[in-house]
PDB file of C-alpha atoms in Angstrom:
ATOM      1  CA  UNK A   1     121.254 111.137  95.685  1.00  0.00           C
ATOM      2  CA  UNK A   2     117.153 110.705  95.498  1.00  0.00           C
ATOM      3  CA  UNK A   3     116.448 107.262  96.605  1.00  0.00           C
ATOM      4  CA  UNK A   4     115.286 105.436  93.372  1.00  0.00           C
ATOM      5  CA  UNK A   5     111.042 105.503  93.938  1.00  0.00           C
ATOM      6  CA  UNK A   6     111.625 108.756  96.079  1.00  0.00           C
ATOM      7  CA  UNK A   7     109.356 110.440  92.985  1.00  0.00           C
ATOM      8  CA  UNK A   8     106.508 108.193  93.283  1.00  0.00           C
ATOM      9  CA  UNK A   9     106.413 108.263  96.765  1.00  0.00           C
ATOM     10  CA  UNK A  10     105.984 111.638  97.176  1.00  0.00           C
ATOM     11  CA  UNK A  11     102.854 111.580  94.733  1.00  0.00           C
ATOM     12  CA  UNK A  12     100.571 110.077  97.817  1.00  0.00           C
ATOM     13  CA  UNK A  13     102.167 113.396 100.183  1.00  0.00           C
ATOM     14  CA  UNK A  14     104.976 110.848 101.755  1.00  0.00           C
ATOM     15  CA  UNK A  15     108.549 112.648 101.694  1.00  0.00           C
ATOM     16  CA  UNK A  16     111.607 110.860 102.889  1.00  0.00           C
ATOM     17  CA  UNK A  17     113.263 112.181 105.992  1.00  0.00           C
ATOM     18  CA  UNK A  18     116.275 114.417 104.851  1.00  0.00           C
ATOM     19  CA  UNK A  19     119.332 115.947 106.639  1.00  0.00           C
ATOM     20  CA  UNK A  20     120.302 119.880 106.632  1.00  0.00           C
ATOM     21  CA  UNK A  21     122.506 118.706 103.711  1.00  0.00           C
ATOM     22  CA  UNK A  22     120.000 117.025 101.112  1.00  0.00           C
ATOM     23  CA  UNK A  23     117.551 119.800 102.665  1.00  0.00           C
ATOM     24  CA  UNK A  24     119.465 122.727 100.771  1.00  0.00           C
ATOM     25  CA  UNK A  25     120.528 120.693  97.570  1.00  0.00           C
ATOM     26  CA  UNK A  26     116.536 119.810  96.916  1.00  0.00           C
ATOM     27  CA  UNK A  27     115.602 123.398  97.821  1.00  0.00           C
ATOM     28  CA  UNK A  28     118.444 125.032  95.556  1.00  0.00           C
ATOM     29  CA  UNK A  29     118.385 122.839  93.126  1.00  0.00           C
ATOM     30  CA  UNK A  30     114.673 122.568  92.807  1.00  0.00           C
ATOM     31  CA  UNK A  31     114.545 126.692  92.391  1.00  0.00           C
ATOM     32  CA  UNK A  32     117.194 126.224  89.659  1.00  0.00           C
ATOM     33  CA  UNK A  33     115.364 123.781  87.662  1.00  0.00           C
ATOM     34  CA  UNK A  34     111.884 125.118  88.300  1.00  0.00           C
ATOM     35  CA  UNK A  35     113.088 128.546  87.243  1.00  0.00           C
ATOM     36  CA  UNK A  36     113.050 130.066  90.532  1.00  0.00           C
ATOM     37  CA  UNK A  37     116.439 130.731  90.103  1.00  0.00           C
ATOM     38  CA  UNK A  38     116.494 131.547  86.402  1.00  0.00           C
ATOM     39  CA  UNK A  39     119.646 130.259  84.251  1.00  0.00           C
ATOM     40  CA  UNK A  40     122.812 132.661  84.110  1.00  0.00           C
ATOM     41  CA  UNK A  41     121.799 134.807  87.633  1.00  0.00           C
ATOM     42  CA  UNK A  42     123.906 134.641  90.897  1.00  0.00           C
ATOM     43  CA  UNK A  43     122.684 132.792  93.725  1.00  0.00           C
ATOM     44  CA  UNK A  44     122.751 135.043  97.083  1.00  0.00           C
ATOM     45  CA  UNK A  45     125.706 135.559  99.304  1.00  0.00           C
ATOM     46  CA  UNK A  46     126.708 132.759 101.671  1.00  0.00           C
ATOM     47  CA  UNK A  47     125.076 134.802 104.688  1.00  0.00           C
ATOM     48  CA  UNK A  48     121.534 135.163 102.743  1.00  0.00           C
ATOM     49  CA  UNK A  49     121.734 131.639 102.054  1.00  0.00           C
ATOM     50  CA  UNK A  50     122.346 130.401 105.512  1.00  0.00           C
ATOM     51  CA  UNK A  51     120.016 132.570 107.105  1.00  0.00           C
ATOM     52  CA  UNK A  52     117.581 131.189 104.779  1.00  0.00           C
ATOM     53  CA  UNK A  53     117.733 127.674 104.797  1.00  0.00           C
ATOM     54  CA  UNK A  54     119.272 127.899 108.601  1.00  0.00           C
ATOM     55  CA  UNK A  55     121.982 126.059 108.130  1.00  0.00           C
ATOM     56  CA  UNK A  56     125.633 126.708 108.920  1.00  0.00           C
ATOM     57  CA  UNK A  57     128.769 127.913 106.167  1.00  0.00           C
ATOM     58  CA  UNK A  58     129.733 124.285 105.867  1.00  0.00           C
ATOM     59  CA  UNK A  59     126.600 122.728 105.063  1.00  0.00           C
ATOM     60  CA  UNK A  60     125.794 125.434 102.562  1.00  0.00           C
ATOM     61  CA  UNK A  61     129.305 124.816 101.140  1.00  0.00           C
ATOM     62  CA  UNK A  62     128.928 121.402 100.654  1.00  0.00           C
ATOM     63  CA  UNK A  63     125.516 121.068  99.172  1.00  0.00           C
ATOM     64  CA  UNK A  64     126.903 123.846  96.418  1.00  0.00           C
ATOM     65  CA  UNK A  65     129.830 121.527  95.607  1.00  0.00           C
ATOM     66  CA  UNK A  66     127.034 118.688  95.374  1.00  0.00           C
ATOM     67  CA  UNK A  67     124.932 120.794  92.754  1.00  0.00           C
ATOM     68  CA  UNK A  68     127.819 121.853  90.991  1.00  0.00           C
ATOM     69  CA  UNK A  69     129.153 118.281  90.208  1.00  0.00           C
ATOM     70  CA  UNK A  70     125.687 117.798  88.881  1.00  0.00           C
ATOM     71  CA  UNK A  71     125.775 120.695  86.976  1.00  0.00           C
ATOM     72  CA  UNK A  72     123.809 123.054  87.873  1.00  0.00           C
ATOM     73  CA  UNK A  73     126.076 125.879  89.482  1.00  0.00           C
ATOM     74  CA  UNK A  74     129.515 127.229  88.777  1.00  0.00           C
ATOM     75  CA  UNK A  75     131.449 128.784  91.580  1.00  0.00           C
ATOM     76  CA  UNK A  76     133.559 132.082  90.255  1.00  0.00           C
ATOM     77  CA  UNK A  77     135.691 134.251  91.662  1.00  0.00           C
ATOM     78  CA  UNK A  78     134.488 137.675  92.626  1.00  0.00           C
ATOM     79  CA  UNK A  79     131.197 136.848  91.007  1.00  0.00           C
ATOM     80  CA  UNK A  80     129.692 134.387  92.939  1.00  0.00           C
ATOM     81  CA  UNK A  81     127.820 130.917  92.407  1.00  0.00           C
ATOM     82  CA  UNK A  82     125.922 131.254  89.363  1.00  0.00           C
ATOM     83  CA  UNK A  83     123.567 128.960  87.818  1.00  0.00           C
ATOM     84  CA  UNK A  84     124.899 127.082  84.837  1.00  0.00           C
ATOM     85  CA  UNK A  85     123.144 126.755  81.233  1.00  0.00           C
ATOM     86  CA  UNK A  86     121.195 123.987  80.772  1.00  0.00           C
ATOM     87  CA  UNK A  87     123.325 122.251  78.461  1.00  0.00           C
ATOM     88  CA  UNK A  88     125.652 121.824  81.407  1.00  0.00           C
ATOM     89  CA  UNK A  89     123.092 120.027  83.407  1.00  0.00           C
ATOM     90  CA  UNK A  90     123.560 115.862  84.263  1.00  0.00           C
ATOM     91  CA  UNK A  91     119.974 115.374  83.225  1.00  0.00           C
ATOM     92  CA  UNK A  92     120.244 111.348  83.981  1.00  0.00           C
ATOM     93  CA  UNK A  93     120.621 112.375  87.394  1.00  0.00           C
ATOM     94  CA  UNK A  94     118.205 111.075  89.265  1.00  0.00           C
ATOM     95  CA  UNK A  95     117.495 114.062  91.230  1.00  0.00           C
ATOM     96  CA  UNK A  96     117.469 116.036  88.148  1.00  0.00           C
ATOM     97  CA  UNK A  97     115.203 114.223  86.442  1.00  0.00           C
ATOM     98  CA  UNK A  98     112.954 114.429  89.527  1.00  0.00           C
ATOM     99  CA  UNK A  99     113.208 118.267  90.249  1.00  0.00           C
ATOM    100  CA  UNK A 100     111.446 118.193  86.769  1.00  0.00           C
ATOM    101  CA  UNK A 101     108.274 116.961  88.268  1.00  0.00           C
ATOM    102  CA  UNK A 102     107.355 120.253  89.154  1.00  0.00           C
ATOM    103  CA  UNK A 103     108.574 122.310  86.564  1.00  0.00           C
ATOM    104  CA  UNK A 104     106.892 124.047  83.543  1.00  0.00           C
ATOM    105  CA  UNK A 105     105.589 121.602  81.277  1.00  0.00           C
ATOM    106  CA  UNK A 106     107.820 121.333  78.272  1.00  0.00           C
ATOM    107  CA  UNK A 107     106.601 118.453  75.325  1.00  0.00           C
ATOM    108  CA  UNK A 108     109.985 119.132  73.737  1.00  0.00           C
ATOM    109  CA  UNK A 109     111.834 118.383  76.914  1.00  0.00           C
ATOM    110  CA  UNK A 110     109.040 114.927  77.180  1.00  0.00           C
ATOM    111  CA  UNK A 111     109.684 113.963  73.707  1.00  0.00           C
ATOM    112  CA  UNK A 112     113.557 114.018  74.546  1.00  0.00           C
ATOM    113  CA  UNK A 113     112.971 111.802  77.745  1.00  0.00           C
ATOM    114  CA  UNK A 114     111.044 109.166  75.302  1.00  0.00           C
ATOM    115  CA  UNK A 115     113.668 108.946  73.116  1.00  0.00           C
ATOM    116  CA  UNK A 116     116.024 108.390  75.620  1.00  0.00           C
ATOM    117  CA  UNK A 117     113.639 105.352  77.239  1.00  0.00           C
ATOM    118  CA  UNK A 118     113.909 103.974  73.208  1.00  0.00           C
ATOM    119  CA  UNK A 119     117.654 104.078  73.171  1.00  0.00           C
ATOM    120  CA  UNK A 120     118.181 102.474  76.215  1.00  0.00           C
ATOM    121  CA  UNK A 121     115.118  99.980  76.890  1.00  0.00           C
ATOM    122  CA  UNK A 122     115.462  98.246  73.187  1.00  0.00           C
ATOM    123  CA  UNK A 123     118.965  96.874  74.135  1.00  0.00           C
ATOM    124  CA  UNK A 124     117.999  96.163  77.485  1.00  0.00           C
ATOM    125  CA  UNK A 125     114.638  94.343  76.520  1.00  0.00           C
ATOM    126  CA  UNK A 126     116.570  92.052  74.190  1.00  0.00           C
ATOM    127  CA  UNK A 127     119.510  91.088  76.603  1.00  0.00           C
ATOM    128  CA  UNK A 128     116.440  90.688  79.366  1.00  0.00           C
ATOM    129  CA  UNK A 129     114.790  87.981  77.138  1.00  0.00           C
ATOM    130  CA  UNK A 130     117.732  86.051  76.408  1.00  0.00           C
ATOM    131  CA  UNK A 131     119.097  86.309  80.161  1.00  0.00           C
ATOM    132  CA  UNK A 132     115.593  85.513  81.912  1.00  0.00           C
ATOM    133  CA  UNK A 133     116.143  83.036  84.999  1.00  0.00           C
ATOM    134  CA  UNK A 134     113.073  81.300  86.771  1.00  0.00           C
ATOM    135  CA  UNK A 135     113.746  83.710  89.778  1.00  0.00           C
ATOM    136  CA  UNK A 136     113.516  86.737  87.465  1.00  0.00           C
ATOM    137  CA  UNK A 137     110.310  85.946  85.793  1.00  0.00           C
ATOM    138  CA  UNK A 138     108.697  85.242  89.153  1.00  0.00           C
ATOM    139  CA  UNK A 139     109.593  88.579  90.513  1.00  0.00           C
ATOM    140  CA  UNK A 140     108.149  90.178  87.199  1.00  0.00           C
ATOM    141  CA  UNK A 141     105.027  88.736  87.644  1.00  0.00           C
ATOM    142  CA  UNK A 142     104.665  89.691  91.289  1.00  0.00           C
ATOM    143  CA  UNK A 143     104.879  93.003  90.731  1.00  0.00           C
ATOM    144  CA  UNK A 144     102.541  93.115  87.528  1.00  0.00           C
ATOM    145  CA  UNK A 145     100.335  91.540  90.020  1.00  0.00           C
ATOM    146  CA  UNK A 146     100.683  93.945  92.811  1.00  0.00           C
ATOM    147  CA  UNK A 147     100.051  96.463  89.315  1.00  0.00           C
ATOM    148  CA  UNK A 148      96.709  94.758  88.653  1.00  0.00           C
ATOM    149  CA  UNK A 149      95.689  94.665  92.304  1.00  0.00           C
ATOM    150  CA  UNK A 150      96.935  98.412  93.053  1.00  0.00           C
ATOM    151  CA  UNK A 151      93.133  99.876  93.076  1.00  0.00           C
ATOM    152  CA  UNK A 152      93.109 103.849  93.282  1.00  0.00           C
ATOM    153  CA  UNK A 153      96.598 103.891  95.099  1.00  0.00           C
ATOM    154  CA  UNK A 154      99.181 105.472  93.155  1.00  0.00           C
ATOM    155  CA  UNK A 155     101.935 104.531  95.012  1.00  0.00           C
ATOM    156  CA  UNK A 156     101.909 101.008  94.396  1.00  0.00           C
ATOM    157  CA  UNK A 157     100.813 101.096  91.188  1.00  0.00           C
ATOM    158  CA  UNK A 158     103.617 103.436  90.425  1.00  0.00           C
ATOM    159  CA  UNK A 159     105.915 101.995  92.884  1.00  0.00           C
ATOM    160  CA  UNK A 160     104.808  98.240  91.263  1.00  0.00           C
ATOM    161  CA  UNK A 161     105.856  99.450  87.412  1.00  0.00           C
ATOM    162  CA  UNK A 162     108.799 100.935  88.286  1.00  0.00           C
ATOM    163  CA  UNK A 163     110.248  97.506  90.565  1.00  0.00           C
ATOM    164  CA  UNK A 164     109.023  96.018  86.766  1.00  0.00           C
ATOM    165  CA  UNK A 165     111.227  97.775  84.792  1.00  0.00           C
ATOM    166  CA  UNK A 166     113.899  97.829  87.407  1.00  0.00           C
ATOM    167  CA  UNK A 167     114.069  93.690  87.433  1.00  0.00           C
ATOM    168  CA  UNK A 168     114.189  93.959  83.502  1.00  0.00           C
ATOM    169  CA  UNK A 169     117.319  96.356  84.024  1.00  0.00           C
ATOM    170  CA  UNK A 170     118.775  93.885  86.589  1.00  0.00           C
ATOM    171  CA  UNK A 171     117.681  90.536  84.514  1.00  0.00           C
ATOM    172  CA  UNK A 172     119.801  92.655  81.093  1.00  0.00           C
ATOM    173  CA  UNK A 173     123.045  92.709  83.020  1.00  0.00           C
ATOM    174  CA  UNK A 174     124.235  95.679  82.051  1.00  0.00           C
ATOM    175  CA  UNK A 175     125.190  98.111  84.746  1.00  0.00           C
ATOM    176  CA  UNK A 176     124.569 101.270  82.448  1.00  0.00           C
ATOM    177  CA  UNK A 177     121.158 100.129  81.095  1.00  0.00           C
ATOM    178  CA  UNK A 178     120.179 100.803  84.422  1.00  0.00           C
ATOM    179  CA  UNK A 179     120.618 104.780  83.938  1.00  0.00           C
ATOM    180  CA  UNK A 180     117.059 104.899  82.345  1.00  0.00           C
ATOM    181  CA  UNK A 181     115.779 103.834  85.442  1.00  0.00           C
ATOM    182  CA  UNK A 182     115.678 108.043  86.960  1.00  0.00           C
ATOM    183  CA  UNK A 183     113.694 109.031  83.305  1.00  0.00           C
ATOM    184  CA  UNK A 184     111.130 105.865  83.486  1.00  0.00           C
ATOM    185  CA  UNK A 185     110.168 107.542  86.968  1.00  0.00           C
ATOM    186  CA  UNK A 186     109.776 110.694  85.875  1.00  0.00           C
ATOM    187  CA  UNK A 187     107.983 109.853  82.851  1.00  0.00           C
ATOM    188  CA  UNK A 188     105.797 107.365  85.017  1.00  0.00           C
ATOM    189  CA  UNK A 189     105.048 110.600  87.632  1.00  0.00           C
ATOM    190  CA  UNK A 190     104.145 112.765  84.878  1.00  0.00           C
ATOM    191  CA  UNK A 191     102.004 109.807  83.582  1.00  0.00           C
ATOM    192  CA  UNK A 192     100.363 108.801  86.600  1.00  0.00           C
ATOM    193  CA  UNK A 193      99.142 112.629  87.590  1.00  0.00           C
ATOM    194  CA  UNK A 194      98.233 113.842  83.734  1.00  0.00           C
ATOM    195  CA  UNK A 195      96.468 117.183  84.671  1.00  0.00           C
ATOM    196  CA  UNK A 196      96.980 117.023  88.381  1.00  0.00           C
ATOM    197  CA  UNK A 197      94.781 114.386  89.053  1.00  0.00           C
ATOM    198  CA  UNK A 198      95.051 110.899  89.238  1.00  0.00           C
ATOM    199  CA  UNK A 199      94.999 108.747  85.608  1.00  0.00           C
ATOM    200  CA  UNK A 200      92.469 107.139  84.423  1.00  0.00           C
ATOM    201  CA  UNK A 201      91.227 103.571  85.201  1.00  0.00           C
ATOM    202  CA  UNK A 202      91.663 102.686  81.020  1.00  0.00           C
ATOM    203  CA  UNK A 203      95.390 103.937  81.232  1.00  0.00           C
ATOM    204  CA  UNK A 204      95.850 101.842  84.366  1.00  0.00           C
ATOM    205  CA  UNK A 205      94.575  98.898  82.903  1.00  0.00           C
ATOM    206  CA  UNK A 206      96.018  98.803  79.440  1.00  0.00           C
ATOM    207  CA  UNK A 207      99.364  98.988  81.509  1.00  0.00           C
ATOM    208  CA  UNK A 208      98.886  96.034  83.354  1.00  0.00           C
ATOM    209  CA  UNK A 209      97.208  94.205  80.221  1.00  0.00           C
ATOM    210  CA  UNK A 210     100.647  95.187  77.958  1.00  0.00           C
ATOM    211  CA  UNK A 211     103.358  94.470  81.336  1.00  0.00           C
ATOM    212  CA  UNK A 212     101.349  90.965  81.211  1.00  0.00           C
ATOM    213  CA  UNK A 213     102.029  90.080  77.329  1.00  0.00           C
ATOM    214  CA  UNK A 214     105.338  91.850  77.742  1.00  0.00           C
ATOM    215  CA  UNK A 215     106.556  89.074  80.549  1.00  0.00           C
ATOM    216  CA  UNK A 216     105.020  86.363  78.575  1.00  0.00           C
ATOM    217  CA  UNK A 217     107.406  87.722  76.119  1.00  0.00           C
ATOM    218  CA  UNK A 218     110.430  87.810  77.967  1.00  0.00           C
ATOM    219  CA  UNK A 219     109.602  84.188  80.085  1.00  0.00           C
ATOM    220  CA  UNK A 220     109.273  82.699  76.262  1.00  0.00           C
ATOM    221  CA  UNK A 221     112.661  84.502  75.529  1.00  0.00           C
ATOM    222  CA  UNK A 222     110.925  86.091  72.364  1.00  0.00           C
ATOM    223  CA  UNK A 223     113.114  89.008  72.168  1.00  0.00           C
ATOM    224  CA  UNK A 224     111.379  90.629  69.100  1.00  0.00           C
ATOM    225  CA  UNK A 225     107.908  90.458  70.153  1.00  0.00           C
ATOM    226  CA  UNK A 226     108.993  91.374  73.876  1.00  0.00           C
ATOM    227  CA  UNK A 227     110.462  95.026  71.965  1.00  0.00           C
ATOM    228  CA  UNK A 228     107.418  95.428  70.466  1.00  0.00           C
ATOM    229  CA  UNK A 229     105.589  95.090  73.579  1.00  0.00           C
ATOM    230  CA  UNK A 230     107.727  97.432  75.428  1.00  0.00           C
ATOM    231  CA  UNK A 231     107.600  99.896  72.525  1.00  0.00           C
ATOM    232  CA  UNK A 232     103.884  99.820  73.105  1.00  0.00           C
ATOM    233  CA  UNK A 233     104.252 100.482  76.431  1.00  0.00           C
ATOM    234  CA  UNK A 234     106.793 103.554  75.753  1.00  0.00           C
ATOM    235  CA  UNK A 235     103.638 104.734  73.873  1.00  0.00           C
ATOM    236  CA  UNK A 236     101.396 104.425  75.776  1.00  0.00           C
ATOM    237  CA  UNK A 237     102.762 106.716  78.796  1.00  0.00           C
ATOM    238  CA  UNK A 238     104.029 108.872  75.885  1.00  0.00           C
ATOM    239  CA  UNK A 239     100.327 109.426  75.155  1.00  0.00           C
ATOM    240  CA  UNK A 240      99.329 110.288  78.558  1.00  0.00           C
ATOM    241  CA  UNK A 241     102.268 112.405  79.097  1.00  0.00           C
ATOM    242  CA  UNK A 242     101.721 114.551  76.043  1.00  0.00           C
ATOM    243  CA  UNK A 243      98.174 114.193  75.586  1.00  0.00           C
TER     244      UNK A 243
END
């Protein structure tokens, strides 16, 4: 499993340390998802795949049993592993999600990850606003500042508005909320590097200018002006994703 801010991270060229086992899920499963490994064809034999990734039998074993309970492969018999339609994937895996960084743009695909973020941030939003402690509100505002004070690195910015709307998951209480947590990175990544380069100063700004009003929101516990405030938010990135 991706370490939540694993995406962002490796935005600024820092990659977390991995094992022979997370090694040949990220390279399998990022061939699968960034077409490499097109949907419906059979992954090599065992002995191409080991000689490849230079692992042993039980490595490669195990990380197909890991992309297969996400999805992404079935195992038959006398046919092979094969890669699995897409319908089959678990796209609110985090790891998923973040293989999608790098493939082919696809608005349709965006527009679905947006209206995922809707159906999962209004409920939370509201439950965060009623729920609020002191603690909670503090920790929100640290972060907006560490937004605001971010500069031209876009690992804290990114890093910053993600521990945001990860407090506002925590501060709803509800364990399942927190699922959106894999597509606000994603979206944020795609955000954040619009083009290949680095967003602009305005979008950077009017993100920490609407995260301010939005905490104002929630410390007030003004539930309906706080989901308008996240909605504006939502389309805001939405704009620089599909711009």
């Amino acid at each position: 499993m991706i370490e939540t801010g694993g995406l962002i991270r490796s935005l600024s060229g820092r990659r977390a340390a991995r094992n022979f086992h997370t090694f040949v899920i990220n390279e399998i499963g990022h061939s699968i998802v960034t077409g490499e490994f097109p949907i419906g064809s059979v992954l090599a034999s065992d002995a191409v795949m080991m000689e490849t990734y230079g692992v042993s039998r039980t490595v490669l074993r195990e990380a197909l049993k890991t992309l297969e309970a996400k999805g992404l492969v079935e195992a038959r018999p006398k046919v092979g592993t094969r890669v699995s339609p897409r319908s089959r994937w678990n796209f609110f895996d985090p790891q998923v999600l973040a293989w999608h960084f790098d493939a082919p743009a696809d608005p349709e695909f965006h527009q679905s990850l947006f209206r995922s973020r809707a159906a999962l941030e209004t409920p939370m939003i509201a439950l965060a606003a009623r729920q609020r402690t002191s603690e909670q509100v503090r920790l929100l505002k640290y972060w907006c500042h560490q937004m605001e004070t971010a500069g031209e690195s876009i690992e804290q910015f990114g890093l910053s508005c993600l521990e945001i709307h990860g407090v506002l998951a925590e501060t709803s209480r509800d364990p399942l909320l927190r699922s959106v947590i894999g597509v606000v990175e994603l979206t944020l990544a795609l955000a954040l590097t619009r083009d290949g380069a680095l967003s602009s100063p305005d979008y950077r700004a009017a993100s920490v200018s609407r995260f301010q009003a939005l905490i104002a929101a929630v410390e007030q516990g003004d539930a309906d002006q706080a989901a308008i405030l996240f909605e504006s938010i939502r389309a805001l990135d939405r704009a620089q994703v599909l711009a």
